[in-house]
């Protein structure tokens, strides 16, 4: 399969090129030249397939022969090393738990797949790939744990001192020798600037083969469609019809992956996009202009995005047909007060502790149900484990959060990090000494 830039359909590149140069020069985003259709038999017999088999079929439809079948199968199996269960809350309400991977957030799917795809291509070229990432929390953990122990790769992760949660810091600092955490005495923006400068620095590029692991990489998107199929499978096994998916959204990668699954033939009744106060998409779907804004800080901070990078992919998938989009997608936005109340309500009503991102989705599910009464199954995607955000819960709820075994395992491991100032000279010196 070839991939084109959303800004220029006439130029297409190989999968490998789209993975390593994730940003086309024309500033568009890569998309597959065509969306492969899975045949009807695939959906009819979906309950006979495992998560890994579904993932392989979907990946194969996009990647074709760019990675040999045996290798692709291994990559998918290693990516899907944990479950993504659909959990029932009440009558027709479900959550799809995407937080059972090593970093306890759904970004594990993308990061684990991307790391192994990159490793596969690098090993062919016999180079060590240097991945540089700046993180404000969730992405870094997924990337660190995704690349941990992956041959031919080395990851350098910069995070702002004192700005990530204890669990997040543990995930960044307790990995194997190919993962290097750097605590920067500065802000997340400082971290991003340091990474950007390094990418443009000829001295560094002479020494190291650099690549970025950012969220717009097409190899992070493809594996996210796996779990939509797998959720459908779990519902189908229980005799439940085509669901409504509610997706808590920031950069809209997760929703894009759901729409890819839909275009491939997955029967979905409707999509609901749920945002926090960063509501550029809900306003657009309500008929206003598309008007990106600076990000507003909220308690669901992994969704604090004022100018969602994947929105151009969604427009492209629908040939810029805003009416078609509005028929399939409804969007709602909720502020922090509503989110706090929702976390308490889900706990009171269903005995369930939802992270703030999941709570935003749950609110959207409630609103959609009240505006469209039906007994359709509504599945809210649960994107992170609540233990990653302890500060947002009132003490009695916090005390009830079960810390998963993987976090306890991390605590037993040796922690290592390098502390640097926010000056570029220090960071460059560090990289040049690799
Ligand atoms: C990244 C993230 C989101 C937002 O996902 P997008 O694909 O950027 O829309 C939601 N919840 C959590 C926990 C995240 O880490």
Coordinates of C-alpha atoms and ligand atoms in Angstrom, one line a residue:
X1 CA 0.0 0.0 0.0
X2 CA 1.2 3.5 -0.8
X3 CA 0.4 6.5 1.3
X4 CA -0.3 10.1 0.1
X5 CA -0.2 13.4 1.9
X6 CA -3.6 15.0 2.7
X7 CA -2.3 18.1 1.0
X8 CA -1.3 16.5 -2.3
X9 CA -2.9 13.3 -3.5
X10 CA -0.6 13.0 -6.4
X11 CA 2.6 12.3 -4.4
X12 CA 2.6 8.9 -2.7
X13 CA 5.3 7.2 -0.7
X14 CA 6.0 3.7 0.6
X15 CA 4.8 2.6 4.1
X16 CA 8.4 2.7 5.3
X17 CA 8.9 6.3 4.1
X18 CA 5.6 7.3 5.7
X19 CA 6.8 5.8 9.0
X20 CA 10.2 7.4 9.1
X21 CA 9.3 10.8 7.7
X22 CA 6.0 11.1 9.4
X23 CA 5.5 14.7 8.3
X24 CA 5.3 15.2 4.6
X25 CA 7.1 18.3 3.3
X26 CA 3.8 19.9 2.3
X27 CA 2.7 19.7 6.0
X28 CA -0.1 17.3 5.3
X29 CA -0.5 13.9 7.0
X30 CA 0.0 10.5 5.4
X31 CA -3.1 8.5 4.6
X32 CA -3.5 5.1 2.8
X33 CA -4.1 5.5 -1.0
X34 CA -7.3 3.5 -0.6
X35 CA -9.2 2.2 2.4
X36 CA -9.2 -1.6 2.1
X37 CA -12.6 -3.2 2.4
X38 CA -12.8 -6.4 4.5
X39 CA -15.2 -8.9 3.0
X40 CA -18.6 -9.7 4.6
X41 CA -17.4 -13.1 5.7
X42 CA -14.8 -11.4 8.0
X43 CA -17.5 -9.6 10.0
X44 CA -19.9 -12.6 9.9
X45 CA -17.3 -14.9 11.4
X46 CA -15.7 -12.3 13.6
X47 CA -16.5 -14.2 16.8
X48 CA -14.3 -17.1 15.7
X49 CA -11.2 -15.0 15.5
X50 CA -8.9 -13.9 18.3
X51 CA -7.8 -10.3 19.0
X52 CA -4.4 -11.1 17.4
X53 CA -6.0 -12.7 14.3
X54 CA -8.2 -9.6 13.8
X55 CA -5.3 -7.3 14.3
X56 CA -3.2 -9.2 11.7
X57 CA -6.0 -9.1 9.1
X58 CA -6.5 -5.4 9.6
X59 CA -2.7 -4.6 9.6
X60 CA -2.2 -6.8 6.5
X61 CA -4.9 -5.0 4.6
X62 CA -3.0 -1.7 5.0
X63 CA 0.6 -2.9 4.9
X64 CA 0.3 -5.6 2.3
X65 CA 3.7 -6.9 1.3
X66 CA 5.7 -4.1 2.8
X67 CA 6.4 -6.3 5.7
X68 CA 6.5 -10.1 5.2
X69 CA 3.5 -12.0 6.7
X70 CA 5.5 -13.9 9.3
X71 CA 7.1 -10.7 10.6
X72 CA 3.9 -8.7 10.6
X73 CA 2.2 -11.5 12.5
X74 CA 5.0 -11.4 15.1
X75 CA 4.7 -7.6 15.3
X76 CA 0.9 -7.7 15.8
X77 CA 1.2 -10.5 18.4
X78 CA 3.8 -8.6 20.4
X79 CA 1.7 -5.4 20.2
X80 CA -1.4 -7.2 21.4
X81 CA 0.2 -8.7 24.5
X82 CA -2.7 -7.6 26.7
X83 CA -6.5 -7.6 26.7
X84 CA -8.9 -4.8 25.7
X85 CA -12.1 -6.0 27.5
X86 CA -15.5 -4.5 27.0
X87 CA -17.0 -4.1 30.5
X88 CA -20.7 -3.6 31.2
X89 CA -21.7 -0.7 33.4
X90 CA -25.5 -0.7 33.4
X91 CA -28.1 -1.9 30.9
X92 CA -26.9 -0.8 27.5
X93 CA -23.8 1.1 28.7
X94 CA -20.3 -0.3 28.3
X95 CA -16.7 0.8 28.6
X96 CA -13.9 -0.5 26.4
X97 CA -10.9 -0.6 28.7
X98 CA -7.8 0.2 26.7
X99 CA -5.5 0.6 29.7
X100 CA -4.2 -2.9 30.4
X101 CA -0.9 -2.4 28.6
X102 CA 2.4 -1.5 30.1
X103 CA 1.9 2.3 30.4
X104 CA -1.8 1.9 31.4
X105 CA -3.1 4.0 28.6
X106 CA -4.4 3.3 25.1
X107 CA -1.3 4.9 23.5
X108 CA 0.4 1.6 24.2
X109 CA -1.3 0.1 21.1
X110 CA 0.2 2.7 18.8
X111 CA 3.6 2.9 20.5
X112 CA 4.1 -0.9 20.6
X113 CA 3.2 -1.3 17.0
X114 CA 5.3 1.7 15.8
X115 CA 8.4 0.6 17.7
X116 CA 8.3 -2.9 16.2
X117 CA 7.7 -1.6 12.7
X118 CA 10.6 0.8 13.1
X119 CA 12.8 -1.9 14.5
X120 CA 12.0 -4.2 11.6
X121 CA 12.9 -1.6 9.0
X122 CA 16.1 -0.5 10.9
X123 CA 17.4 -4.0 11.3
X124 CA 17.2 -4.4 7.6
X125 CA 19.5 -1.3 7.3
X126 CA 21.7 -2.4 10.1
X127 CA 21.5 0.9 11.9
X128 CA 20.5 1.9 15.4
X129 CA 17.6 4.2 15.3
X130 CA 17.6 7.1 17.7
X131 CA 14.1 8.2 18.7
X132 CA 13.8 11.6 20.4
X133 CA 10.6 12.5 22.3
X134 CA 9.4 15.3 24.4
X135 CA 6.5 14.4 26.7
X136 CA 4.2 16.0 29.2
X137 CA 3.2 12.6 30.5
X138 CA 1.2 9.9 28.7
X139 CA 2.9 9.7 25.3
X140 CA 6.4 9.4 26.8
X141 CA 5.4 6.4 29.0
X142 CA 3.8 4.6 26.1
X143 CA 6.9 5.3 23.9
X144 CA 9.4 4.3 26.6
X145 CA 7.6 1.1 27.4
X146 CA 6.8 0.4 23.7
X147 CA 10.5 0.5 22.7
X148 CA 11.9 -1.0 25.9
X149 CA 14.2 -3.9 24.9
X150 CA 13.4 -3.5 21.2
X151 CA 16.6 -4.2 19.3
X152 CA 18.2 -1.6 17.0
X153 CA 16.5 1.2 18.8
X154 CA 17.5 3.8 21.4
X155 CA 15.0 6.3 22.9
X156 CA 15.7 9.6 24.6
X157 CA 12.8 11.0 26.4
X158 CA 12.7 14.6 27.8
X159 CA 10.2 15.5 30.4
X160 CA 9.6 18.6 32.5
X161 CA 10.8 18.4 36.1
X162 CA 7.9 18.2 38.6
X163 CA 5.2 18.2 35.9
X164 CA 4.5 14.5 35.4
X165 CA 2.6 12.3 37.9
X166 CA 4.6 9.8 40.1
X167 CA 3.3 6.8 38.1
X168 CA 4.2 8.5 34.8
X169 CA 7.7 9.3 36.1
X170 CA 8.2 5.7 37.2
X171 CA 7.2 4.6 33.7
X172 CA 9.8 6.9 32.1
X173 CA 12.7 6.1 34.5
X174 CA 12.6 2.4 35.1
X175 CA 13.3 0.9 31.7
X176 CA 16.1 -1.1 30.1
X177 CA 19.4 0.3 28.7
X178 CA 17.9 1.4 25.4
X179 CA 15.6 4.0 27.1
X180 CA 17.1 7.2 28.5
X181 CA 15.0 9.5 30.5
X182 CA 16.0 13.2 30.8
X183 CA 14.5 15.4 33.5
X184 CA 14.7 18.9 32.1
X185 CA 14.7 21.8 34.5
X186 CA 12.1 23.7 32.5
X187 CA 8.6 23.4 30.9
X188 CA 7.1 20.9 28.4
X189 CA 7.6 23.6 25.7
X190 CA 11.3 23.8 26.6
X191 CA 11.5 20.0 26.1
X192 CA 9.8 20.3 22.7
X193 CA 12.2 23.1 21.6
X194 CA 15.2 21.0 22.6
X195 CA 14.0 18.1 20.5
X196 CA 13.2 20.3 17.6
X197 CA 16.6 21.9 17.6
X198 CA 18.3 18.5 17.8
X199 CA 16.4 17.4 14.7
X200 CA 17.7 20.3 12.7
X201 CA 21.3 20.2 14.0
X202 CA 23.7 18.9 11.3
X203 CA 26.3 17.8 13.9
X204 CA 23.8 15.5 15.6
X205 CA 22.4 14.2 12.3
X206 CA 25.9 13.3 11.2
X207 CA 26.4 11.1 14.3
X208 CA 22.9 9.6 14.8
X209 CA 20.0 8.3 12.7
X210 CA 17.2 10.4 14.3
X211 CA 13.5 9.8 14.1
X212 CA 10.5 11.1 15.8
X213 CA 7.7 9.1 17.5
X214 CA 5.0 11.7 17.4
X215 CA 1.4 11.0 17.5
X216 CA 0.7 11.7 13.8
X217 CA 2.8 8.7 12.6
X218 CA 0.6 6.5 10.5
X219 CA 2.1 3.4 12.2
X220 CA 0.5 4.6 15.4
X221 CA -2.9 4.9 13.9
X222 CA -3.3 1.5 12.2
X223 CA -3.1 -0.6 15.3
X224 CA -5.7 1.6 17.1
X225 CA -8.3 0.3 14.7
X226 CA -7.7 -3.3 15.9
X227 CA -9.5 -2.7 19.2
X228 CA -12.7 -1.4 17.5
X229 CA -13.0 -4.7 15.7
X230 CA -12.2 -6.6 18.9
X231 CA -14.9 -4.6 20.8
X232 CA -17.4 -5.4 18.1
X233 CA -16.4 -9.1 18.4
X234 CA -17.0 -9.1 22.2
X235 CA -20.4 -7.6 21.8
X236 CA -21.3 -9.9 18.9
X237 CA -20.4 -13.0 21.0
X238 CA -23.0 -11.7 23.5
X239 CA -25.6 -11.2 20.8
X240 CA -25.4 -7.4 20.9
X241 CA -25.9 -5.4 17.7
X242 CA -23.9 -2.6 16.1
X243 CA -22.7 -0.2 18.8
X244 CA -22.3 3.5 19.2
X245 CA -18.7 4.3 20.1
X246 CA -17.9 7.3 22.3
X247 CA -14.3 8.5 21.9
X248 CA -12.6 10.9 24.4
X249 CA -10.7 13.1 22.0
X250 CA -7.7 15.4 22.0
X251 CA -5.7 15.1 18.8
X252 CA -8.4 12.9 17.3
X253 CA -6.2 10.0 16.5
X254 CA -8.3 7.5 18.3
X255 CA -11.5 8.7 16.5
X256 CA -9.6 8.6 13.2
X257 CA -8.8 4.9 13.8
X258 CA -12.4 4.2 14.6
X259 CA -13.5 5.8 11.3
X260 CA -10.9 3.8 9.4
X261 CA -12.4 0.6 10.9
X262 CA -15.8 1.8 9.9
X263 CA -14.7 2.6 6.3
X264 CA -13.1 -0.9 6.2
X265 CA -16.6 -2.3 6.9
X266 CA -17.0 -2.5 10.6
X267 CA -20.7 -2.0 11.4
X268 CA -21.0 1.0 13.7
X269 CA -24.2 2.8 14.4
X270 CA -22.7 6.2 15.3
X271 CA -19.6 7.8 16.7
X272 CA -19.6 10.4 19.5
X273 CA -16.5 12.6 20.0
X274 CA -16.2 13.8 23.5
X275 CA -13.9 16.7 24.3
X276 CA -13.1 18.7 27.4
X277 CA -13.2 22.6 27.2
X278 CA -11.0 22.3 24.1
X279 CA -14.0 22.3 21.9
X280 CA -12.9 23.3 18.4
X281 CA -14.5 20.1 16.8
X282 CA -17.8 20.2 18.7
X283 CA -18.2 23.8 17.7
X284 CA -17.4 23.0 14.1
X285 CA -19.9 20.1 14.0
X286 CA -22.5 22.4 15.5
X287 CA -22.2 24.6 12.4
X288 CA -19.6 27.1 13.4
X289 CA -16.3 27.8 11.6
X290 CA -13.3 25.5 12.2
X291 CA -11.4 27.8 14.4
X292 CA -8.3 26.4 16.3
X293 CA -7.4 27.9 19.6
X294 CA -4.5 27.8 22.1
X295 CA -4.9 24.8 24.3
X296 CA -6.8 25.2 27.6
X297 CA -5.5 23.3 30.6
X298 CA -8.0 20.8 32.1
X299 CA -8.0 17.8 34.5
X300 CA -8.3 15.5 31.4
X301 CA -4.9 16.9 30.3
X302 CA -4.1 14.3 27.7
X303 CA -6.9 15.9 25.7
X304 CA -5.7 19.5 26.1
X305 CA -5.4 20.2 22.4
X306 CA -6.5 23.4 20.8
X307 CA -5.7 22.5 17.2
X308 CA -6.2 18.7 16.7
X309 CA -3.6 17.4 14.3
X310 CA -5.7 14.4 13.0
X311 CA -8.7 16.5 12.1
X312 CA -7.4 17.0 8.6
X313 CA -7.2 13.2 8.3
X314 CA -10.9 12.9 9.2
X315 CA -11.9 15.6 6.7
X316 CA -9.9 13.7 4.1
X317 CA -11.6 10.4 4.9
X318 CA -14.9 12.1 4.2
X319 CA -13.7 14.1 1.1
X320 CA -14.4 17.3 3.1
X321 CA -18.1 16.5 3.2
X322 CA -19.1 18.2 6.4
X323 CA -22.7 17.0 6.1
X324 CA -21.6 13.4 5.7
X325 CA -19.5 13.8 8.8
X326 CA -22.3 15.3 10.8
X327 CA -24.5 12.3 10.0
X328 CA -22.0 9.8 11.4
X329 CA -20.4 11.9 14.2
X330 CA -21.9 13.9 17.1
X331 CA -19.5 15.9 19.3
X332 CA -20.0 17.2 22.8
X333 CA -17.7 19.2 25.1
X334 CA -17.7 19.2 29.0
X335 CA -15.9 21.4 31.5
X336 CA -13.9 20.3 34.5
X337 CA -16.8 20.8 37.0
X338 CA -19.0 18.4 35.0
X339 CA -16.1 15.9 34.8
X340 CA -15.6 16.0 38.5
X341 CA -19.3 15.3 39.1
X342 CA -19.3 12.5 36.5
X343 CA -16.4 10.7 38.2
X344 CA -18.3 10.7 41.4
X345 CA -21.6 9.6 39.7
X346 CA -20.0 6.7 37.8
X347 CA -18.5 5.6 41.1
X348 CA -21.9 5.9 43.1
X349 CA -24.0 4.4 40.3
X350 CA -21.8 1.6 38.9
X351 CA -19.0 1.3 41.5
X352 CA -16.6 2.1 38.7
X353 CA -13.6 4.4 38.9
X354 CA -13.1 6.2 35.6
X355 CA -10.1 8.4 34.8
X356 CA -11.0 12.0 33.9
X357 CA -10.7 11.3 30.1
X358 CA -13.1 8.3 30.4
X359 CA -15.4 10.4 32.5
X360 CA -15.7 13.0 29.7
X361 CA -16.6 10.1 27.3
X362 CA -19.2 8.9 29.8
X363 CA -20.8 12.3 30.0
X364 CA -21.1 12.4 26.2
X365 CA -22.6 8.9 26.3
X366 CA -25.3 10.1 28.7
X367 CA -26.0 13.2 26.7
X368 CA -26.2 11.2 23.4
X369 CA -28.6 8.7 25.0
X370 CA -30.9 11.4 26.3
X371 CA -31.0 13.1 22.9
X372 CA -31.4 9.8 21.0
X373 CA -33.4 7.4 23.3
X374 CA -32.8 3.8 22.2
X375 CA -31.5 0.5 23.6
X376 CA -28.4 0.6 21.3
X377 CA -25.3 -0.5 23.0
X378 CA -23.1 2.6 23.8
X379 CA -19.4 1.9 24.3
X380 CA -17.3 4.6 25.9
X381 CA -13.6 4.2 25.2
X382 CA -11.7 4.1 28.5
X383 CA -8.3 5.5 27.6
X384 CA -6.3 5.4 30.8
X385 CA -6.1 3.8 34.2
X386 CA -7.2 6.1 37.1
X387 CA -4.0 5.5 39.1
X388 CA -2.2 7.7 36.6
X389 CA -4.1 10.7 37.8
X390 CA -4.4 10.4 41.6
X391 CA -4.7 14.1 42.3
X392 CA -8.0 14.6 40.5
X393 CA -9.9 12.2 42.8
X394 CA -11.4 13.0 46.2
X395 CA -9.5 11.1 48.9
X396 CA -12.2 8.4 49.5
X397 CA -12.2 7.4 45.8
X398 CA -8.5 7.6 45.5
X399 CA -8.2 5.1 48.3
X400 CA -10.3 2.6 46.3
X401 CA -8.1 2.7 43.2
X402 CA -6.4 -0.6 42.7
X403 CA -2.8 -0.1 41.6
X404 CA -2.1 -2.7 38.9
X405 CA 0.6 -5.2 39.3
X406 CA 2.7 -3.6 36.5
X407 CA 3.1 -0.5 38.6
X408 CA 4.3 -2.4 41.6
X409 CA 6.7 -4.3 39.3
X410 CA 8.1 -1.0 38.2
X411 CA 8.6 0.2 41.8
X412 CA 10.9 -2.8 42.3
X413 CA 13.1 -1.8 39.4
X414 CA 16.2 0.5 39.4
X415 CA 15.3 4.1 38.5
X416 CA 17.6 6.1 36.3
X417 CA 17.4 9.5 34.8
X418 CA 19.8 12.3 33.8
X419 CA 19.1 15.8 34.9
X420 CA 19.7 18.6 32.5
X421 CA 19.1 22.3 32.4
X422 CA 16.9 23.7 29.6
X423 CA 19.9 25.0 27.6
X424 CA 20.4 23.4 24.2
X425 CA 24.2 23.2 24.7
X426 CA 23.7 20.8 27.6
X427 CA 21.3 18.6 25.6
X428 CA 23.5 18.6 22.5
X429 CA 26.6 17.7 24.6
X430 CA 24.6 14.8 26.0
X431 CA 23.6 13.5 22.6
X432 CA 27.1 14.0 21.1
X433 CA 28.5 11.8 23.8
X434 CA 26.3 8.8 22.9
Ligands
LIG1 C1 -3.9 10.8 24.2 C2 -5.0 10.6 25.1 C3 -6.4 10.9 24.7 C4 -6.7 11.6 23.4 O1 -6.6 10.8 22.3 P1 -6.4 11.4 20.8 O2 -6.1 10.2 20.0 O3 -5.3 12.4 20.9 O4 -7.7 12.0 20.5 C5 -7.4 10.6 25.6 N1 -7.2 10.0 26.7 C6 -5.9 9.7 27.1 C7 -5.7 9.0 28.5 C8 -4.8 9.9 26.3 O5 -3.6 9.6 26.7

